[in-house]
Short mmCIF file of C-alpha atoms in Angstrom, two decimals:
data_model
loop_
_atom_site.label_atom_id
_atom_site.label_comp_id
_atom_site.label_asym_id
_atom_site.label_seq_id
_atom_site.Cartn_x
_atom_site.Cartn_y
_atom_site.Cartn_z
CA UNK A 15 282.42 270.67 208.33
CA UNK A 16 282.43 273.63 205.95
CA UNK A 17 278.91 274.45 204.75
CA UNK A 18 279.69 273.66 201.10
CA UNK A 19 281.14 270.28 202.04
CA UNK A 20 278.11 269.53 204.22
CA UNK A 21 275.68 270.47 201.43
CA UNK A 22 277.58 268.36 198.92
CA UNK A 23 277.50 265.31 201.20
CA UNK A 24 273.78 265.80 201.81
CA UNK A 25 273.16 265.92 198.06
CA UNK A 26 275.31 262.86 197.48
CA UNK A 27 273.39 260.93 200.15
CA UNK A 28 270.04 262.05 198.76
CA UNK A 29 271.15 260.77 195.35
CA UNK A 30 272.57 257.53 196.82
CA UNK A 31 276.05 258.28 195.47
CA UNK A 32 277.83 259.14 198.71
CA UNK A 33 278.00 258.63 202.45
CA UNK A 34 277.82 254.87 202.01
CA UNK A 35 274.23 255.08 200.77
CA UNK A 36 273.19 252.46 198.23
CA UNK A 37 269.81 250.92 197.47
CA UNK A 38 268.99 247.25 196.97
CA UNK A 39 267.27 247.23 193.56
CA UNK A 40 266.53 249.31 190.47
CA UNK A 41 263.01 250.00 191.75
CA UNK A 42 264.37 251.12 195.13
CA UNK A 43 266.79 253.50 193.42
CA UNK A 44 263.95 255.15 191.49
CA UNK A 45 261.78 255.29 194.60
CA UNK A 46 264.59 257.27 196.19
CA UNK A 47 265.79 259.53 193.35
CA UNK A 48 262.52 259.62 191.34
CA UNK A 49 264.16 259.98 187.92
CA UNK A 50 267.36 259.02 186.09
CA UNK A 51 268.17 260.90 182.91
CA UNK A 52 267.98 258.40 180.05
CA UNK A 53 268.58 259.88 176.61
CA UNK A 54 271.55 257.48 176.59
CA UNK A 55 270.02 254.25 177.88
CA UNK A 56 273.30 252.42 178.71
CA UNK A 57 274.32 255.47 180.76
CA UNK A 58 270.94 255.45 182.53
CA UNK A 59 271.40 251.78 183.42
CA UNK A 60 274.84 252.61 184.83
CA UNK A 61 273.14 255.42 186.75
CA UNK A 62 271.01 252.80 188.48
CA UNK A 63 274.06 250.60 189.08
CA UNK A 64 276.09 253.32 190.78
CA UNK A 65 273.30 253.85 193.31
CA UNK A 66 272.76 250.21 194.29
CA UNK A 67 274.50 247.24 195.91
CA UNK A 68 275.74 244.79 193.28
CA UNK A 69 272.99 245.57 190.80
CA UNK A 70 273.19 243.40 187.67
CA UNK A 71 272.32 244.33 184.11
CA UNK A 72 269.74 241.49 183.90
CA UNK A 73 268.07 242.86 187.05
CA UNK A 74 267.79 246.31 185.45
CA UNK A 75 266.38 244.80 182.27
CA UNK A 76 263.82 242.83 184.28
CA UNK A 77 262.69 246.06 185.93
CA UNK A 78 262.12 247.76 182.57
CA UNK A 79 261.11 244.83 180.37
CA UNK A 80 259.33 242.30 182.60
CA UNK A 81 258.39 243.69 185.99
CA UNK A 82 257.57 247.07 184.39
CA UNK A 83 258.51 248.96 187.54
CA UNK A 84 260.65 251.45 185.58
CA UNK A 85 259.49 253.22 182.42
CA UNK A 86 261.41 255.42 180.01
CA UNK A 87 259.71 258.49 178.60
CA UNK A 88 259.87 262.20 177.80
CA UNK A 89 259.08 264.04 181.02
CA UNK A 90 261.10 266.81 182.72
CA UNK A 91 262.38 269.38 180.17
CA UNK A 92 261.15 267.08 177.41
CA UNK A 93 264.19 264.87 178.04
CA UNK A 94 264.08 261.09 178.28
CA UNK A 95 264.09 259.83 181.88
CA UNK A 96 263.59 256.53 183.64
CA UNK A 97 260.88 256.98 186.28
CA UNK A 98 258.82 254.69 188.53
CA UNK A 99 255.94 253.17 186.58
CA UNK A 100 253.46 254.38 189.19
CA UNK A 101 254.34 258.00 188.33
CA UNK A 102 254.09 257.82 184.54
CA UNK A 103 250.48 258.90 184.09
CA UNK A 104 250.50 261.99 186.27
CA UNK A 105 253.83 263.04 184.78
CA UNK A 106 252.34 262.70 181.28
CA UNK A 107 249.31 264.69 182.36
CA UNK A 108 251.61 267.43 183.68
CA UNK A 109 254.23 267.55 180.92
CA UNK A 110 252.55 266.03 177.85
CA UNK A 111 250.47 269.10 176.90
CA UNK A 112 253.44 271.42 177.53
CA UNK A 113 255.81 269.53 175.25
CA UNK A 114 253.15 268.89 172.61
CA UNK A 115 252.63 272.64 172.37
CA UNK A 116 256.37 273.28 172.19
CA UNK A 117 256.74 270.62 169.47
CA UNK A 118 254.02 272.12 167.26
CA UNK A 119 256.42 274.55 165.58
CA UNK A 120 258.90 271.81 164.73
CA UNK A 121 256.11 269.70 163.23
CA UNK A 122 255.10 272.62 161.01
CA UNK A 123 258.71 273.06 159.92
CA UNK A 124 258.70 269.41 158.91
CA UNK A 125 255.44 269.99 156.97
CA UNK A 126 253.51 267.64 159.25
CA UNK A 127 250.04 269.16 159.51
CA UNK A 128 247.19 268.15 161.80
CA UNK A 129 245.82 265.65 159.28
CA UNK A 130 249.18 263.87 158.97
CA UNK A 131 249.60 263.84 162.76
CA UNK A 132 246.16 262.29 163.24
CA UNK A 133 246.84 259.66 160.58
CA UNK A 134 250.22 258.90 162.12
CA UNK A 135 248.59 258.23 165.50
CA UNK A 136 246.30 255.66 163.88
CA UNK A 137 249.14 254.03 161.95
CA UNK A 138 251.35 253.79 165.05
CA UNK A 139 248.73 252.50 167.46
CA UNK A 140 247.17 250.06 165.00
CA UNK A 141 250.56 248.63 164.01
CA UNK A 142 251.57 248.08 167.64
CA UNK A 143 248.16 246.60 168.52
CA UNK A 144 248.45 244.13 165.65
CA UNK A 145 252.15 243.26 165.84
CA UNK A 146 253.25 243.88 169.41
CA UNK A 147 256.27 245.97 170.44
CA UNK A 148 257.87 247.76 167.47
CA UNK A 149 261.17 249.61 167.17
CA UNK A 150 261.55 253.15 165.92
CA UNK A 151 262.82 251.77 162.58
CA UNK A 152 259.77 249.53 162.25
CA UNK A 153 257.38 252.36 163.08
CA UNK A 154 259.20 254.61 160.61
CA UNK A 155 258.64 251.98 157.94
CA UNK A 156 254.89 251.93 158.70
CA UNK A 157 254.73 255.74 158.59
CA UNK A 158 256.22 255.84 155.10
CA UNK A 159 252.90 254.40 153.89
CA UNK A 160 251.32 257.81 154.52
CA UNK A 161 254.14 259.74 152.89
CA UNK A 162 256.40 260.35 155.88
CA UNK A 163 260.04 260.44 154.66
CA UNK A 164 262.10 257.42 155.79
CA UNK A 165 265.10 259.69 156.42
CA UNK A 166 265.38 262.70 158.67
CA UNK A 167 263.49 263.59 161.86
CA UNK A 168 259.85 263.53 160.75
CA UNK A 169 259.10 259.96 161.87
CA UNK A 170 260.87 260.48 165.20
CA UNK A 171 258.80 263.56 165.99
CA UNK A 172 255.56 261.75 165.15
CA UNK A 173 256.52 258.81 167.39
CA UNK A 174 257.47 261.21 170.20
CA UNK A 175 254.18 263.05 169.70
CA UNK A 176 252.23 259.80 170.19
CA UNK A 177 254.19 259.13 173.39
CA UNK A 178 253.57 262.64 174.77
CA UNK A 179 249.89 262.18 174.03
CA UNK A 180 249.87 259.10 176.26
CA UNK A 181 249.16 256.63 173.46
CA UNK A 182 252.45 254.72 173.52
CA UNK A 183 255.50 254.35 175.75
CA UNK A 184 258.89 252.69 175.67
CA UNK A 185 258.64 248.93 176.12
CA UNK A 186 261.14 246.04 176.19
CA UNK A 187 264.55 246.10 174.55
CA UNK A 188 265.01 244.01 171.44
CA UNK A 189 268.55 243.25 170.30
CA UNK A 190 269.78 246.43 171.91
CA UNK A 191 267.05 248.59 170.35
CA UNK A 192 264.22 250.24 172.24
CA UNK A 193 260.68 249.27 171.31
CA UNK A 194 257.36 251.03 171.75
CA UNK A 195 254.17 249.55 173.18
CA UNK A 196 250.65 250.80 173.80
CA UNK A 197 250.65 252.62 177.14
CA UNK A 198 247.30 251.20 178.24
CA UNK A 199 248.48 247.65 177.50
CA UNK A 200 251.86 248.08 179.16
CA UNK A 201 250.58 249.98 182.22
CA UNK A 202 246.85 249.35 182.58
CA UNK A 203 245.17 252.44 184.01
CA UNK A 204 243.75 252.02 187.52
CA UNK A 205 241.93 255.37 187.36
CA UNK A 206 242.71 259.03 186.69
CA UNK A 207 246.23 260.41 187.33
CA UNK A 208 247.19 260.52 191.00
CA UNK A 209 247.95 264.25 190.81
CA UNK A 210 246.79 266.97 188.45
CA UNK A 211 247.39 270.67 187.97
CA UNK A 212 248.92 272.50 190.92
CA UNK A 213 248.86 269.31 193.01
CA UNK A 214 251.08 267.60 190.42
CA UNK A 215 253.50 270.53 190.48
CA UNK A 216 253.69 270.32 194.27
CA UNK A 217 254.26 266.57 194.18
CA UNK A 218 257.02 267.04 191.63
CA UNK A 219 258.63 269.68 193.84
CA UNK A 220 258.36 267.39 196.87
CA UNK A 221 260.00 264.49 195.07
CA UNK A 222 262.73 266.73 193.70
CA UNK A 223 263.53 268.18 197.12
CA UNK A 224 263.79 264.74 198.72
CA UNK A 225 266.10 263.47 195.98
CA UNK A 226 268.20 266.60 195.42
CA UNK A 227 268.39 268.57 198.65
CA UNK A 228 269.83 270.91 199.66
CA UNK A 229 268.33 272.83 196.74
CA UNK A 230 266.04 275.76 196.04
CA UNK A 231 263.16 276.84 193.80
CA UNK A 232 265.51 277.94 191.01
CA UNK A 233 267.20 274.53 191.02
CA UNK A 234 263.78 272.91 190.81
CA UNK A 235 262.72 275.14 187.92
CA UNK A 236 265.96 274.34 186.08
CA UNK A 237 265.53 270.58 186.53
CA UNK A 238 261.80 270.34 185.87
CA UNK A 239 261.41 272.76 183.00
CA UNK A 240 258.29 274.23 184.62
CA UNK A 241 257.76 277.95 184.30
CA UNK A 242 259.62 279.78 187.03
CA UNK A 243 256.44 281.20 188.56
CA UNK A 244 254.86 277.75 188.77
CA UNK A 245 258.05 276.22 190.17
CA UNK A 246 258.37 278.89 192.85
CA UNK A 247 254.71 278.55 193.80
CA UNK A 248 254.98 274.77 194.15
CA UNK A 249 258.22 275.08 196.11
CA UNK A 250 256.78 277.64 198.52
CA UNK A 251 253.88 275.30 199.32
CA UNK A 252 256.21 272.58 200.65
CA UNK A 253 257.00 272.16 204.35
CA UNK A 254 260.62 272.40 205.41
CA UNK A 255 262.63 269.20 205.01
CA UNK A 256 264.74 268.21 208.04
CA UNK A 257 268.45 267.89 207.41
CA UNK A 258 270.13 264.50 207.32
CA UNK A 259 271.38 263.97 210.91
CA UNK A 260 274.43 261.90 210.02
CA UNK A 261 277.89 263.38 210.43
CA UNK A 262 281.02 262.99 208.37
CA UNK A 263 281.46 259.72 206.40
CA UNK A 264 283.77 257.09 207.87
CA UNK A 265 285.93 257.05 204.75
CA UNK A 266 285.97 258.25 201.13
CA UNK A 267 283.01 256.99 199.10
CA UNK A 268 284.16 256.60 195.49
CA UNK A 269 281.65 256.26 192.64
CA UNK A 270 281.98 256.18 188.85
CA UNK A 271 279.10 258.32 187.68
CA UNK A 272 277.94 257.76 184.07
CA UNK A 273 277.57 260.39 181.37
CA UNK A 274 274.60 262.78 181.58
CA UNK A 275 273.89 261.82 185.17
CA UNK A 276 271.16 263.72 186.99
CA UNK A 277 273.53 264.64 189.82
CA UNK A 278 275.44 266.84 187.38
CA UNK A 279 272.49 268.39 185.52
CA UNK A 280 269.76 268.78 188.14
CA UNK A 281 270.92 272.12 189.57
CA UNK A 282 271.22 275.55 188.01
CA UNK A 283 274.91 275.76 189.00
CA UNK A 284 277.56 273.04 189.07
CA UNK A 285 280.26 274.43 191.31
CA UNK A 286 279.19 272.43 194.37
CA UNK A 287 279.91 269.10 192.64
CA UNK A 288 282.61 270.03 190.10
CA UNK A 289 285.56 272.37 190.84
CA UNK A 290 285.25 275.39 188.55
CA UNK A 291 288.79 275.00 187.22
CA UNK A 292 287.92 271.51 185.94
CA UNK A 293 284.40 272.18 184.65
CA UNK A 294 285.44 271.99 180.99
CA UNK A 295 286.84 268.52 181.60
CA UNK A 296 283.31 267.37 182.49
CA UNK A 297 281.40 269.66 180.07
CA UNK A 298 283.67 269.91 177.00
CA UNK A 299 280.92 271.42 174.85
CA UNK A 300 278.60 270.14 172.14
CA UNK A 301 276.08 268.94 174.69
CA UNK A 302 278.49 266.37 176.13
CA UNK A 303 278.60 265.50 179.83
CA UNK A 304 281.40 263.06 180.48
CA UNK A 305 281.40 260.14 182.93
CA UNK A 306 282.83 261.42 186.19
CA UNK A 307 284.81 260.05 189.14
CA UNK A 308 283.25 261.20 192.42
CA UNK A 309 284.66 261.10 195.93
CA UNK A 310 282.01 261.97 198.53
CA UNK A 311 280.02 263.75 195.82
CA UNK A 312 282.93 265.83 194.50
CA UNK A 313 284.23 265.27 190.97
CA UNK A 314 287.94 264.42 191.00
CA UNK A 315 288.30 263.15 187.43
CA UNK A 316 286.61 261.62 184.41
CA UNK A 317 286.53 258.11 183.08
CA UNK A 318 285.85 256.28 179.83
CA UNK A 319 285.56 252.76 178.45
CA UNK A 320 283.89 249.86 180.19
CA UNK A 321 281.70 248.90 177.23
CA UNK A 322 281.98 245.84 175.01
CA UNK A 323 284.92 244.43 176.92
CA UNK A 324 287.02 247.60 176.98
CA UNK A 325 288.67 248.38 180.32
CA UNK A 326 287.75 251.48 182.30
CA UNK A 327 290.32 254.28 181.94
CA UNK A 328 290.40 256.98 184.62
CA UNK A 329 291.75 260.50 184.05
CA UNK A 330 292.08 262.24 187.41
CA UNK A 331 292.25 266.00 187.76
CA UNK A 332 295.75 267.32 188.59
CA UNK A 333 295.02 267.82 192.30
CA UNK A 334 294.20 264.11 192.71
CA UNK A 335 296.36 262.64 189.95
CA UNK A 336 298.36 260.66 192.47
CA UNK A 337 295.38 259.33 194.43
CA UNK A 338 296.43 256.44 196.64
CA UNK A 339 295.08 254.40 199.48
CA UNK A 340 291.31 254.25 199.96
CA UNK A 341 290.50 256.44 196.92
CA UNK A 342 292.64 254.32 194.61
CA UNK A 343 291.06 251.16 196.01
CA UNK A 344 287.60 252.66 195.52
CA UNK A 345 288.37 253.52 191.90
CA UNK A 346 289.59 249.98 191.28
CA UNK A 347 286.44 248.46 192.81
CA UNK A 348 284.11 250.75 190.89
CA UNK A 349 285.98 250.16 187.63
CA UNK A 350 285.63 246.41 188.05
CA UNK A 351 281.91 246.82 188.79
CA UNK A 352 281.34 248.98 185.70
CA UNK A 353 283.17 246.45 183.52
CA UNK A 354 281.18 243.59 185.04
CA UNK A 355 277.86 245.36 184.57
CA UNK A 356 278.60 246.48 181.02
CA UNK A 357 279.76 242.99 180.05
CA UNK A 358 276.45 241.58 181.33
CA UNK A 359 274.55 244.20 179.38
CA UNK A 360 276.45 243.50 176.16
CA UNK A 361 275.93 239.74 176.41
CA UNK A 362 272.21 240.25 176.96
CA UNK A 363 271.80 242.47 173.90
CA UNK A 364 273.64 240.15 171.49
#
């Protein structure tokens, strides 16, 4: 096979979105790919679905809300991700101080000084300790008692600050809304973080390489948000990873990738997964990353719908607009699975 095609298939297999690779549970997906981008939680849940066999929305919700094997938080690049619960504390130790420092300027712009921040921590943690999981709206209401405006971004930044400091984390869903819980109650500490400092950077690089190879130090720096010098140092300390020995797939592996998926944002360039002439169809601007139709890891179109009973609509790129046979069958199967999963999710949140 051509080198680019080989590399794309290896990446798709590493991400469990090609070559027939699928995992058996939400926890197994995260063990394999380490993190699923989750600023849009329904998209993140679909990101777990697309990498697993017959995964149901209730099974995903059990993983996050009951089994607590998956936790949502601000980690790489300060962006919300779903990660394995066992990795939360060392990730917070690595990224929390970085993003707290970066957030300091925004807090000053919002006229939230150190005294207000300290008082907000007490308000947030005491309210959760007394009342249990609370939504952002409920925490905002509590913060107004110390003069925090009910509108705007001030309350959000104070809640995020408490999470980055390791005081709270995302907890169970309530009526479709995320709640926050005390980190030490939700994930009791068994000791200090598993990795710290340079060892944490190396572990992050190792996990990235396993889940995103073939890749390089610049890809890792782009994905992680670490300083380039630190990313290169961590990358250089890793042993070589053997290539996947499998050959060409038996047939086309079609997947409906959700919006903002890690497969499309985890590398410094996108041309291996999305043809350059169609890049604007996937990245139209304004921070959007559209849901994408993949065949063996290559984007061949975009899709929409699938939520609240709406059917999936596929818009194929011109070169594949008349897809037939196995690709068309794969699109039909994936569309039905997305609709089934999203219907389960909607029923659970109402």
